[in-house]
Coordinates of C-alpha atoms and ligand atoms in Angstrom, one line a residue:
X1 CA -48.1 31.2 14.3
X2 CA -44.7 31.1 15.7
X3 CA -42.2 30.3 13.5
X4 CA -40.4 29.4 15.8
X5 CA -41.9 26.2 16.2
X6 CA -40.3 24.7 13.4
X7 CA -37.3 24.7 14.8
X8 CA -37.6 23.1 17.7
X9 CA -37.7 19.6 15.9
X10 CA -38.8 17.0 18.9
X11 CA -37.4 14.7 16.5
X12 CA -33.9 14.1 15.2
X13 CA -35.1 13.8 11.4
X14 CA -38.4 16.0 11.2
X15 CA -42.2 16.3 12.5
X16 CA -42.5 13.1 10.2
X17 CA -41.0 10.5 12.5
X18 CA -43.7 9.4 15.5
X19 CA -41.3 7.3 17.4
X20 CA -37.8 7.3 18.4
X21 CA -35.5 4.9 17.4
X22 CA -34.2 2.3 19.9
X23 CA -31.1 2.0 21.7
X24 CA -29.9 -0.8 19.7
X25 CA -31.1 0.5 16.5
X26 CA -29.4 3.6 16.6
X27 CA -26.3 2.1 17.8
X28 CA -26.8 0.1 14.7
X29 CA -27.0 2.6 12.3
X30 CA -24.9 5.5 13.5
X31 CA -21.7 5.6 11.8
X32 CA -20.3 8.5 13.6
X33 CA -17.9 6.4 16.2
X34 CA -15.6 5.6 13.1
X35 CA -16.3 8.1 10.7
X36 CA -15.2 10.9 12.6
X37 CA -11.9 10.3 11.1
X38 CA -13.4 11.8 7.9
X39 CA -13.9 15.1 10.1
X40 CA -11.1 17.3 8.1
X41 CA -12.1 15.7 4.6
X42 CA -15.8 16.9 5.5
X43 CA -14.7 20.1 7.1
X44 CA -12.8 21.3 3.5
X45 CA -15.7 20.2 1.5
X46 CA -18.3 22.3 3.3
X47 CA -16.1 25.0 3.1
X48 CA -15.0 24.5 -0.9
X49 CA -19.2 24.6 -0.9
X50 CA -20.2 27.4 0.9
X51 CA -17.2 29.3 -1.3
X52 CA -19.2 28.3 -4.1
X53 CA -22.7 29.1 -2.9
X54 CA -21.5 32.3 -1.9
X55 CA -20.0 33.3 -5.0
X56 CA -23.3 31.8 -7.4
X57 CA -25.0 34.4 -4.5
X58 CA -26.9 31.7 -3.2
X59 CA -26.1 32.4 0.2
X60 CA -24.8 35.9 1.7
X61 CA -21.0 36.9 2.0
X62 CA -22.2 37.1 5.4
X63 CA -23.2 33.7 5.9
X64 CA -19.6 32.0 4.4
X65 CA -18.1 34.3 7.0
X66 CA -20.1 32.7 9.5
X67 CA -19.5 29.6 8.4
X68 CA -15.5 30.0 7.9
X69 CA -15.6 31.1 11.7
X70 CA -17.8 28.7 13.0
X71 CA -15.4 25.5 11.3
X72 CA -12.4 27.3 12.4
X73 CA -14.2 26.8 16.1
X74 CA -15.1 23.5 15.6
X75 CA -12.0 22.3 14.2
X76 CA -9.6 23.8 17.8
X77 CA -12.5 21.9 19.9
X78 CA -12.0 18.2 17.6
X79 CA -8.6 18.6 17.7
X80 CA -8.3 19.9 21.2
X81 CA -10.6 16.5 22.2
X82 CA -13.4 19.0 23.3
X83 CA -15.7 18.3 20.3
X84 CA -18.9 16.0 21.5
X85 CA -19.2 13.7 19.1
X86 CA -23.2 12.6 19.5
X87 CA -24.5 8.7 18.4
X88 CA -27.8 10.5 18.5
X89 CA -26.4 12.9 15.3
X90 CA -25.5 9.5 13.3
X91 CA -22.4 10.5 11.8
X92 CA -19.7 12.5 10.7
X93 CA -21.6 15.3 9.1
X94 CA -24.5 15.7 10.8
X95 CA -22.3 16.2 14.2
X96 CA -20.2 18.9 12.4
X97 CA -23.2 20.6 10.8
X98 CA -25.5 20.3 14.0
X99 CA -22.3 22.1 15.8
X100 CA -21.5 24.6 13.2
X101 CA -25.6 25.7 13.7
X102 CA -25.6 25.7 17.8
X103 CA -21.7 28.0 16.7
X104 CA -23.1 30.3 14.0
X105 CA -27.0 30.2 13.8
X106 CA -28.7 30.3 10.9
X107 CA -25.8 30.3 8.4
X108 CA -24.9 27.2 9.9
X109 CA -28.6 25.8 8.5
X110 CA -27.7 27.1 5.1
X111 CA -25.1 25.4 4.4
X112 CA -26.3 22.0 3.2
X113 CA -28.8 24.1 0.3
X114 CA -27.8 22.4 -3.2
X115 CA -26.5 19.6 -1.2
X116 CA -27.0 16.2 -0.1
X117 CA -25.3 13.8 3.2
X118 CA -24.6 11.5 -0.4
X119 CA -22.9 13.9 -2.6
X120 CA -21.2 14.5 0.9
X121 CA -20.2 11.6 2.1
X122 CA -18.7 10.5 -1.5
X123 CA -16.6 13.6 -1.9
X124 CA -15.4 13.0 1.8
X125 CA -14.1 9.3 1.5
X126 CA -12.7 10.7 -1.9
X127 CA -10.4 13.2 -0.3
X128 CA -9.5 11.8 2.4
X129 CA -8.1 8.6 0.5
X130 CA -6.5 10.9 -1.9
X131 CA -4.5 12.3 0.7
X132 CA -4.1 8.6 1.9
X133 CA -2.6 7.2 -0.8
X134 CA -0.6 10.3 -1.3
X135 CA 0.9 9.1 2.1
X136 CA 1.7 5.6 1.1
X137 CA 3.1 6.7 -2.0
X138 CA 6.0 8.1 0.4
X139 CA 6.1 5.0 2.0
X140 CA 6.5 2.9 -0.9
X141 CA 9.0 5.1 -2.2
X142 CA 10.9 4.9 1.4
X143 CA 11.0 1.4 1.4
X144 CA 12.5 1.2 -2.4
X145 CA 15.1 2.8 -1.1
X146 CA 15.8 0.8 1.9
X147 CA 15.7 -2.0 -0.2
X148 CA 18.2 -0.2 -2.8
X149 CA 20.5 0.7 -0.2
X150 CA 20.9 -3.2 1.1
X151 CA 20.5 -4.5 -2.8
X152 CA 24.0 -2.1 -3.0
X153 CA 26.0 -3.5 -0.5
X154 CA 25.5 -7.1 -1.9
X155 CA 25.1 -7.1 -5.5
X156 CA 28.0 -9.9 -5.6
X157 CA 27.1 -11.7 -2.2
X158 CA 25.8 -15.1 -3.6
X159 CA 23.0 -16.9 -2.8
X160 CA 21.1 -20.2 -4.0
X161 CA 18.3 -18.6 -6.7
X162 CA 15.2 -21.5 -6.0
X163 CA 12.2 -22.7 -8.0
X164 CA 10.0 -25.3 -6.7
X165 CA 12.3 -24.2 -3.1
X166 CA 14.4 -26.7 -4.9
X167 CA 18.3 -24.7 -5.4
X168 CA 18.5 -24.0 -9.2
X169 CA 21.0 -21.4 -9.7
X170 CA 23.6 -18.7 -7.8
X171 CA 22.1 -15.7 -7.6
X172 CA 23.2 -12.6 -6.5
X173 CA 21.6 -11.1 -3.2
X174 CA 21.2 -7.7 -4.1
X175 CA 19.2 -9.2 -7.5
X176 CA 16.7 -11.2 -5.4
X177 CA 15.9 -7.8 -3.5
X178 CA 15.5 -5.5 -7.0
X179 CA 12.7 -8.0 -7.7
X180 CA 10.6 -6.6 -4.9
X181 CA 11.6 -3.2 -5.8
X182 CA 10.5 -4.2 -9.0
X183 CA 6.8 -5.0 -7.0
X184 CA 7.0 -2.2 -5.1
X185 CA 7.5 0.6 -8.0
X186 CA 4.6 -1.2 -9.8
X187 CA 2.5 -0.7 -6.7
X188 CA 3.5 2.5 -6.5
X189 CA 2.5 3.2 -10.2
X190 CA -1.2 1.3 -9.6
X191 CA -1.9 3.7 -6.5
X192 CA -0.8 6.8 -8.5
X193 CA -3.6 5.3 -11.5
X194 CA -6.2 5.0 -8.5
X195 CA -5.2 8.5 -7.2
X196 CA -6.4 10.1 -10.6
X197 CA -9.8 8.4 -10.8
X198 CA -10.3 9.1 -7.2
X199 CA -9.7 12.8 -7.4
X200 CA -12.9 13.4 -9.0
X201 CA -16.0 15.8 -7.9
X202 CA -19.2 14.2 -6.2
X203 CA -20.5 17.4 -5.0
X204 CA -23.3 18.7 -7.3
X205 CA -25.0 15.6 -7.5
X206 CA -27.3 16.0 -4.3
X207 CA -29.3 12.8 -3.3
X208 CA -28.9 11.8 -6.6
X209 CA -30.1 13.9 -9.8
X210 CA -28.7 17.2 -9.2
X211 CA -30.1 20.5 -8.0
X212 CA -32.3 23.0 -9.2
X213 CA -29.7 25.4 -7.2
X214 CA -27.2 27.4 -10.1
X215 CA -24.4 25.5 -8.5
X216 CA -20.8 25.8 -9.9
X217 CA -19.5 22.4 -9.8
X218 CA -16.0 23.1 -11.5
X219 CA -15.1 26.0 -8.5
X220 CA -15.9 23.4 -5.9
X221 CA -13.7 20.4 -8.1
X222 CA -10.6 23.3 -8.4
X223 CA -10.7 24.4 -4.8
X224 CA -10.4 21.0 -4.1
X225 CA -7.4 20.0 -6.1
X226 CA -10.2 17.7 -8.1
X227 CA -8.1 18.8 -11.2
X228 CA -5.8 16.9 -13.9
X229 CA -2.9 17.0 -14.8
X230 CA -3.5 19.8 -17.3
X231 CA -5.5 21.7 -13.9
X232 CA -8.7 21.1 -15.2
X233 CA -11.6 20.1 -13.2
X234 CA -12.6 16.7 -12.9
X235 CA -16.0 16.5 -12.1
X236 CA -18.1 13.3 -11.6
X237 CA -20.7 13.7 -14.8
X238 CA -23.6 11.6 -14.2
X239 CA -25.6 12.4 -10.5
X240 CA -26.6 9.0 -9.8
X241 CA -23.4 7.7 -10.9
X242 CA -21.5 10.2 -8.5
X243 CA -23.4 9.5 -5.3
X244 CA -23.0 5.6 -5.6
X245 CA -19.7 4.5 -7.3
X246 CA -17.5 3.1 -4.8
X247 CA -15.3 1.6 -7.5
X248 CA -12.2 4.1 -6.5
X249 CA -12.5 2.4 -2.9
X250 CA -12.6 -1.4 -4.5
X251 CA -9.7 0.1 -7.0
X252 CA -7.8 0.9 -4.2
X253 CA -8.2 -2.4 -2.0
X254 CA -7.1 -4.4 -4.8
X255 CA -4.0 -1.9 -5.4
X256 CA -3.2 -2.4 -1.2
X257 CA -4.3 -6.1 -1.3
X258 CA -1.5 -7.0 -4.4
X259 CA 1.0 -4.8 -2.3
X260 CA 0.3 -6.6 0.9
X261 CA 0.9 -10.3 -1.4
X262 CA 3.9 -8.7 -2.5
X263 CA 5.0 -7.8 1.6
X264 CA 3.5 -11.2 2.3
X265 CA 5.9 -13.4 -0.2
X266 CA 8.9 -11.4 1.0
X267 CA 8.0 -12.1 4.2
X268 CA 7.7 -15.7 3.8
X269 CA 11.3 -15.6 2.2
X270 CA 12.8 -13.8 5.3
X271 CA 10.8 -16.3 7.8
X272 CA 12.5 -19.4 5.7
X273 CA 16.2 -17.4 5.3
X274 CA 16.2 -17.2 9.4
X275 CA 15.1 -20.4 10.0
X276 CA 17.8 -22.3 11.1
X277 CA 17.8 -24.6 8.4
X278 CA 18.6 -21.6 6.2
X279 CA 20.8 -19.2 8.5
X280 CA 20.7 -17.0 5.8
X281 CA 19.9 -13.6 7.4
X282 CA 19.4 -12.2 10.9
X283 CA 17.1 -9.3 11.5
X284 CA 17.1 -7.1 14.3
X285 CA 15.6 -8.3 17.6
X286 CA 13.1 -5.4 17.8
X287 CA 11.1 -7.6 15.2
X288 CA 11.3 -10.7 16.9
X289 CA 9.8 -12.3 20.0
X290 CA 10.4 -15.4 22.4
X291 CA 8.7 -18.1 23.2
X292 CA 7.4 -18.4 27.0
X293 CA 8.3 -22.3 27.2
X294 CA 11.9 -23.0 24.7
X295 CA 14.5 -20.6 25.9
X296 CA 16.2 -20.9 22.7
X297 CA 13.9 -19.5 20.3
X298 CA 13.7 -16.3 18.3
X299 CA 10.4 -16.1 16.1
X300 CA 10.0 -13.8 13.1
X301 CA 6.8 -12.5 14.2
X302 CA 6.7 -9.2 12.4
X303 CA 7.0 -11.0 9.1
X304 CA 4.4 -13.5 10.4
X305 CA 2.2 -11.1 11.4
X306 CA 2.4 -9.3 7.5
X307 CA 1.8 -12.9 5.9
X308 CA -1.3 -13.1 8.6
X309 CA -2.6 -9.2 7.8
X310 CA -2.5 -10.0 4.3
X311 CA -5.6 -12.3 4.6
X312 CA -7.1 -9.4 6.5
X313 CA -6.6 -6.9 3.5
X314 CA -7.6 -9.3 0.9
X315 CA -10.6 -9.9 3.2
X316 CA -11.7 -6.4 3.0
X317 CA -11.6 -5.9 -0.7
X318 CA -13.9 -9.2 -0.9
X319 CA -16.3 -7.6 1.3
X320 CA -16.0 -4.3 -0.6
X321 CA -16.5 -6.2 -4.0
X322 CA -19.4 -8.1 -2.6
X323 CA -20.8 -4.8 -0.4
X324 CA -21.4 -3.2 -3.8
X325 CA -22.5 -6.8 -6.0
X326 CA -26.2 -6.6 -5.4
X327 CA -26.7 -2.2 -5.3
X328 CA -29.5 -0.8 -7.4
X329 CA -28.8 2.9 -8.4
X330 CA -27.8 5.3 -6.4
X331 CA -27.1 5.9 -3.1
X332 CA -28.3 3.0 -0.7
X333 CA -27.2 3.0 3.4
X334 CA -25.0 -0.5 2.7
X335 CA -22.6 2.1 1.4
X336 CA -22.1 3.2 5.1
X337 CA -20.1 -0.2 5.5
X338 CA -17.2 1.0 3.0
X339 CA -15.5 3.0 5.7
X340 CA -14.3 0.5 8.6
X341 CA -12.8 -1.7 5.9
X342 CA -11.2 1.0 4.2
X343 CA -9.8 2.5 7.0
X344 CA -8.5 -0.8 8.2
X345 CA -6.8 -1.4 5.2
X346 CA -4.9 2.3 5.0
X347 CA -4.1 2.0 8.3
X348 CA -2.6 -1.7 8.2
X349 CA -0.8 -1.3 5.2
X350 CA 1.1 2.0 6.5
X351 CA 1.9 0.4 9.6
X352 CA 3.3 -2.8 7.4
X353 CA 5.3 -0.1 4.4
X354 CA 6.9 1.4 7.4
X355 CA 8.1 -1.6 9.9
X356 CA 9.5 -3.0 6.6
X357 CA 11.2 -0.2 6.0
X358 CA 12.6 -0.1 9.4
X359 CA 13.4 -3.9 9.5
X360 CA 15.0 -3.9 6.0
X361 CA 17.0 -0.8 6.0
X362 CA 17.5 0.1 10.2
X363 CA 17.4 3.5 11.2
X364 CA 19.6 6.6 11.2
X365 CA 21.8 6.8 13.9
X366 CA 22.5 10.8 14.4
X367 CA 25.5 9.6 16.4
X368 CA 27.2 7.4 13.6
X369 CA 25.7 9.2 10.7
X370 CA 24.7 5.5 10.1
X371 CA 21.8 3.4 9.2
X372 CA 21.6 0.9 12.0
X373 CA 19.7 -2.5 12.8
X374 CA 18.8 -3.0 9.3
X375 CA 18.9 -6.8 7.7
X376 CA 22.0 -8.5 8.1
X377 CA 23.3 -11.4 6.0
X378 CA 25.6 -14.9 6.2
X379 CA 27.2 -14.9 2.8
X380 CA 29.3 -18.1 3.9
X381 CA 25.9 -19.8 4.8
X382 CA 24.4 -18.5 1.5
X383 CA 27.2 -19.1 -1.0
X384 CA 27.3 -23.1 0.8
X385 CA 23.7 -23.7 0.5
X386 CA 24.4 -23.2 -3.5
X387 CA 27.0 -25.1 -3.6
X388 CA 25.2 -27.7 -1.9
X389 CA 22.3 -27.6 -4.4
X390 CA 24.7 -28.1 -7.4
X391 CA 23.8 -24.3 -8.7
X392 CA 26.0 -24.2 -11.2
X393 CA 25.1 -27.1 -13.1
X394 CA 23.7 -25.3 -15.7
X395 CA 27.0 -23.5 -16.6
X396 CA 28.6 -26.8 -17.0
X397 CA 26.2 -28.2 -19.7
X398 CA 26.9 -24.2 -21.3
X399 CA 30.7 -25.2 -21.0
X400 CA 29.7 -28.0 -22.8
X401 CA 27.6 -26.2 -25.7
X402 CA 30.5 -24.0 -26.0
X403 CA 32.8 -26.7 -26.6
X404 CA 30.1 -28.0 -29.4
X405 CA 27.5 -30.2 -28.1
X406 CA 24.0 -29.6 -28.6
X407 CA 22.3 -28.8 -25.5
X408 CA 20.2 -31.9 -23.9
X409 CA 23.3 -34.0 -24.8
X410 CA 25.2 -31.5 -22.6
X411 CA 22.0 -31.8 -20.3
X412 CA 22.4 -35.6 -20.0
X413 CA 26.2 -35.5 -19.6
X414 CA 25.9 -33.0 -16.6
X415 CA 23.0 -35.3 -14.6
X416 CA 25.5 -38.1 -14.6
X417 CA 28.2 -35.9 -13.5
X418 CA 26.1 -34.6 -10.6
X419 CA 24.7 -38.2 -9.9
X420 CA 28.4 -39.1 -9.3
X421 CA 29.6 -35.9 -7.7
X422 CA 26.3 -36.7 -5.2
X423 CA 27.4 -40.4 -4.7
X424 CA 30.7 -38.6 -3.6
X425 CA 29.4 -36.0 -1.4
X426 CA 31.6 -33.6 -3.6
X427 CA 30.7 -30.6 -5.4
X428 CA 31.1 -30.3 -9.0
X429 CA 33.9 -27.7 -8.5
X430 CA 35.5 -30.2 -6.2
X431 CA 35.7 -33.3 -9.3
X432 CA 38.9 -33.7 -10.7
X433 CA 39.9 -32.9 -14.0
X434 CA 40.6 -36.8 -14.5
X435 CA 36.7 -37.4 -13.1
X436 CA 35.4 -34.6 -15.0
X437 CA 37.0 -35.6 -18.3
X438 CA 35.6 -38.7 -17.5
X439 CA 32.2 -37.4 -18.5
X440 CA 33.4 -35.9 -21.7
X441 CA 36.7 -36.1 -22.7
X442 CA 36.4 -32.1 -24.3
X443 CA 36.2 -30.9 -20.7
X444 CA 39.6 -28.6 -19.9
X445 CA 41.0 -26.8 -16.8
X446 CA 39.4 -23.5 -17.5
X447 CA 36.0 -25.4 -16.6
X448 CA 36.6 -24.4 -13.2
X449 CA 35.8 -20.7 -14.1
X450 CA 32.4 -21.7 -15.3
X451 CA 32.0 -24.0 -11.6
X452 CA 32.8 -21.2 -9.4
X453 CA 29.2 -19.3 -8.1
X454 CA 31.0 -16.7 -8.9
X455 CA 32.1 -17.4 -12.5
X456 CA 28.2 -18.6 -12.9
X457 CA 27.0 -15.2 -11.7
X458 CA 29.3 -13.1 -13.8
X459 CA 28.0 -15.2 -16.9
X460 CA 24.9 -14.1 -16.7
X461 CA 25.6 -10.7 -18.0
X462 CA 22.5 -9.9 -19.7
X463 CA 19.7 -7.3 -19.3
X464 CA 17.5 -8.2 -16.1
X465 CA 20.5 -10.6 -15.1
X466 CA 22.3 -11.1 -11.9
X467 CA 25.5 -10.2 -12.3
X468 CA 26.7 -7.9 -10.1
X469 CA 27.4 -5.1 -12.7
X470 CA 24.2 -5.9 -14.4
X471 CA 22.8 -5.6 -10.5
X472 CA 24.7 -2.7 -9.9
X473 CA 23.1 -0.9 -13.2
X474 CA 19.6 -2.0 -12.3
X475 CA 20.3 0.2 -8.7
X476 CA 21.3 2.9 -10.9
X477 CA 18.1 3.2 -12.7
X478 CA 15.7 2.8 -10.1
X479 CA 17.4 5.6 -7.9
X480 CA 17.0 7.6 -11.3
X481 CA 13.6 6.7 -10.8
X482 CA 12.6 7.8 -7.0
X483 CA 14.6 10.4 -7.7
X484 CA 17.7 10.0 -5.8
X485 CA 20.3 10.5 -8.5
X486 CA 20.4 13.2 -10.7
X487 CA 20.8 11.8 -14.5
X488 CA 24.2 13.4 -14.9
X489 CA 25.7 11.7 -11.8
X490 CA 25.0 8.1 -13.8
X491 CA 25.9 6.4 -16.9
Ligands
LIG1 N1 -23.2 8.0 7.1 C1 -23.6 7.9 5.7 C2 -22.6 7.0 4.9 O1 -21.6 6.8 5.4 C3 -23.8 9.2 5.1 C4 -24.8 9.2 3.9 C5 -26.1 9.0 4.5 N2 -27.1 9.2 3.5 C6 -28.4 8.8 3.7 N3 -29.2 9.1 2.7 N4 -28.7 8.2 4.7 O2 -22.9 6.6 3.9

């Protein structure tokens, strides 16, 4: 008998199958047409494998030579475009390993002993996330400190501070954009939590209960930087467990979803501060577009377009969620649907941490030494939309306490004085003493102070509050935080 002549498989799969698949149906369930993006993830787990196989002596030093070579080849022809990526080899793996066999013969078969395309594919998405979200932990960090920088250079520009969109009281600039940096250090912290429980070791587990092959899981899990804090190996312990948890993926959609709602409600703010009911801001015309019929117009559309890509990211960890509801144990081919919504998500939620970046902060300007086409703001257009609103209202009825009444009296007084101050199309800062006193009679000149946006900002000189040194002390910290400052250049 020629041995041969199991080698020359007729069929993709094996001398099982007595019919090729259709057209259609292979179209259907190949994978390989978006999961070649995994190709370097794959490419260092084989190797971190063959390492270990040849070290347990499962296969020859001559054989992870072979293979070493053989990946080095196929890695110049993917990245050169010369690599043929085949529908007919499904996906990802199968395309590298049917290569790395035509490259380096029979070292090339040995490679998958002790191994499964399950184990595989799970380790794969696993590091190539990793390295993901290691990205976008750059990003985020980037577009703190765009935000920092801009916080910096208005901590005591004052604008109206909302609820219900309804003006309620001054607020400094710089304070409304330190509560996104607050989001954005918080999403930075989640993805850093979804980074450790990602970086565990699939590879070991086979199709799903192990192998009978003397395997030496915690070599592979080290090679790959699958290690703790401490550097020890974090290996996935349970085989059925390994080969079908997605949780890190659904973990890591909900982690780019609440950043997205975070990019989403800032955006909303800057479409509503450019509005020309607002005229609060102006940003750069690189992130704007016109309109083909009203010569006049300017719309926000990189902001819109966040808001609108937000639904699309929530979207996919809704399909990830419900991808995985119904899964018996272990691996099942519905998994093969994680990718395209995971990669949609990285790759919208880079481009959005980066255009923010751009939009918020500008860009260097080599020439000037400069950051350049950043946000801009109207402070006149600002501080007159609080005084329109009556922001300071509240520090009146505190004038008031001060002076000895208990608050809702104060409360009650200051209504009237802003139903009169309304009537007159004055703000409160513009009443006379006379008209003032008029209210209540304990009401002196130094009440002005406590009208002013500014004396109203100033007052609120408390931890977490806006005024501007309180502001300026909040930058402090967080460019403690990313790093920027060293601790002895601050208080
Ligand atoms: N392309 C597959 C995926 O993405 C790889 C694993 C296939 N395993 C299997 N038993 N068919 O999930």
């Amino acid at each position: 008998m020629n041995h041969n002549q199991f080698d020359q498989k007729s069929h993709a799969w094996s001398a099982l199958f007595s019919e090729p698949m259709s057209d259609l149906v292979k179209r259907y369930t190949a994978s390989v047409l978006f999961d070649q993006r995994l190709w370097q993830a794959d490419m260092t787990a084989s190797l971190a494998h063959a390492d270990m196989l040849c070290h347990q002596g499962i296969i020859k030093e001559q054989d992870y030579a072979d293979i070493e070579r053989g990946m080095g080849l196929i890695q110049a022809e993917i990245k050169s475009g010369q690599f043929e990526w085949k529908l007919d080899l499904e996906d990802v793996h199968l395309n590298i390993e049917a290569r790395l066999t035509q490259l380096v013969g029979d070292a090339g078969k040995r490679l998958h002993t002790g191994r499964s395309r399950n184990d595989q594919v799970a380790t794969d998405v696993r590091l190539w996330l990793r390295a993901e979200m290691d990205l976008m932990g750059g990003l985020l960090h980037d577009l703190q400190l765009a935000l920092l920088e801009v916080a910096e250079r208005h901590t005591d520009v004052i604008m109206p501070g909302l609820t219900h969109l309804q003006v309620a009281q001054p607020v400094s600039f710089g304070h409304h954009l330190l509560a996104y940096v607050e989001m954005f250090s918080r999403d930075a912290q989640r993805l850093s939590e979804v980074r450790s429980r990602t970086n565990h070791l699939p590879l070991g587990a086979a199709a799903l209960a192990g192998t009978s092959y003397p395997l030496d899981r915690a070599r592979v899990a080290i090679t790959l930087g699958m290690v703790d804090e401490q550097g020890r190996p974090q290996v996935c312990q349970n085989s059925l467990d390994a080969v079908s948890d997605r949780d890190f993926a659904i973990e890591f959609a909900s982690a780019a979803s609440l950043c997205m709602v975070h990019i989403s409600r800032m955006s909303e703010e800057l479409i509503l501060w450019m509005s020309q009911n607002f005229g609060f801001i102006h940003i750069a015309d690189r992130f704007t577009t016109g309109s083909s019929i009203m010569p006049q117009k300017k719309n926000p559309d990189v902001p819109e377009l966040a808001r609108g890509k937000t639904g699309r990211v929530v979207g996919h960890l809704m399909g990830l969620l419900t991808l995985m509801k119904g899964q018996p144990l272990a691996y099942n081919k519905d998994n093969q649907e994680d990718k395209e919504p995971l990669f949609d998500t990285v790759d919208t939620l880079k481009d959005t941490l980066r255009i923010f970046t751009d939009m918020i902060g500008g860009q260097f300007n080599p020439a000037t030494g400069q950051k350049e086409g950043g946000l801009t703001v109207n402070a006149i257009n600002m501080a007159q939309a609080a005084r329109r609103g009556y922001a300071t209202a509240t520090d009146l009825a505190d004038y008031l306490v001060k002076k000895g009444l208990p608050f809702r009296d104060a409360h009650e007084t200051v209504a009237h004085a802003v139903k009169a101050a309304t009537a007159l199309q004055l703000d409160l800062s513009e009443l006379s003493l006379a008209q003032l006193q008029g209210f209540n009679a304990a009401i002196e000149s130094d009440v002005y102070d406590c009208l002013s946006l500014r004396g109203s900002l100033e007052a609120r000189h408390v931890l977490g509050g806006t005024a501007p040194q309180q502001v300026q002390a909040q930058i402090e910290r967080h460019r403690r935080r990313l790093g920027v400052l060293s601790g002895c250049d601050s208080k």
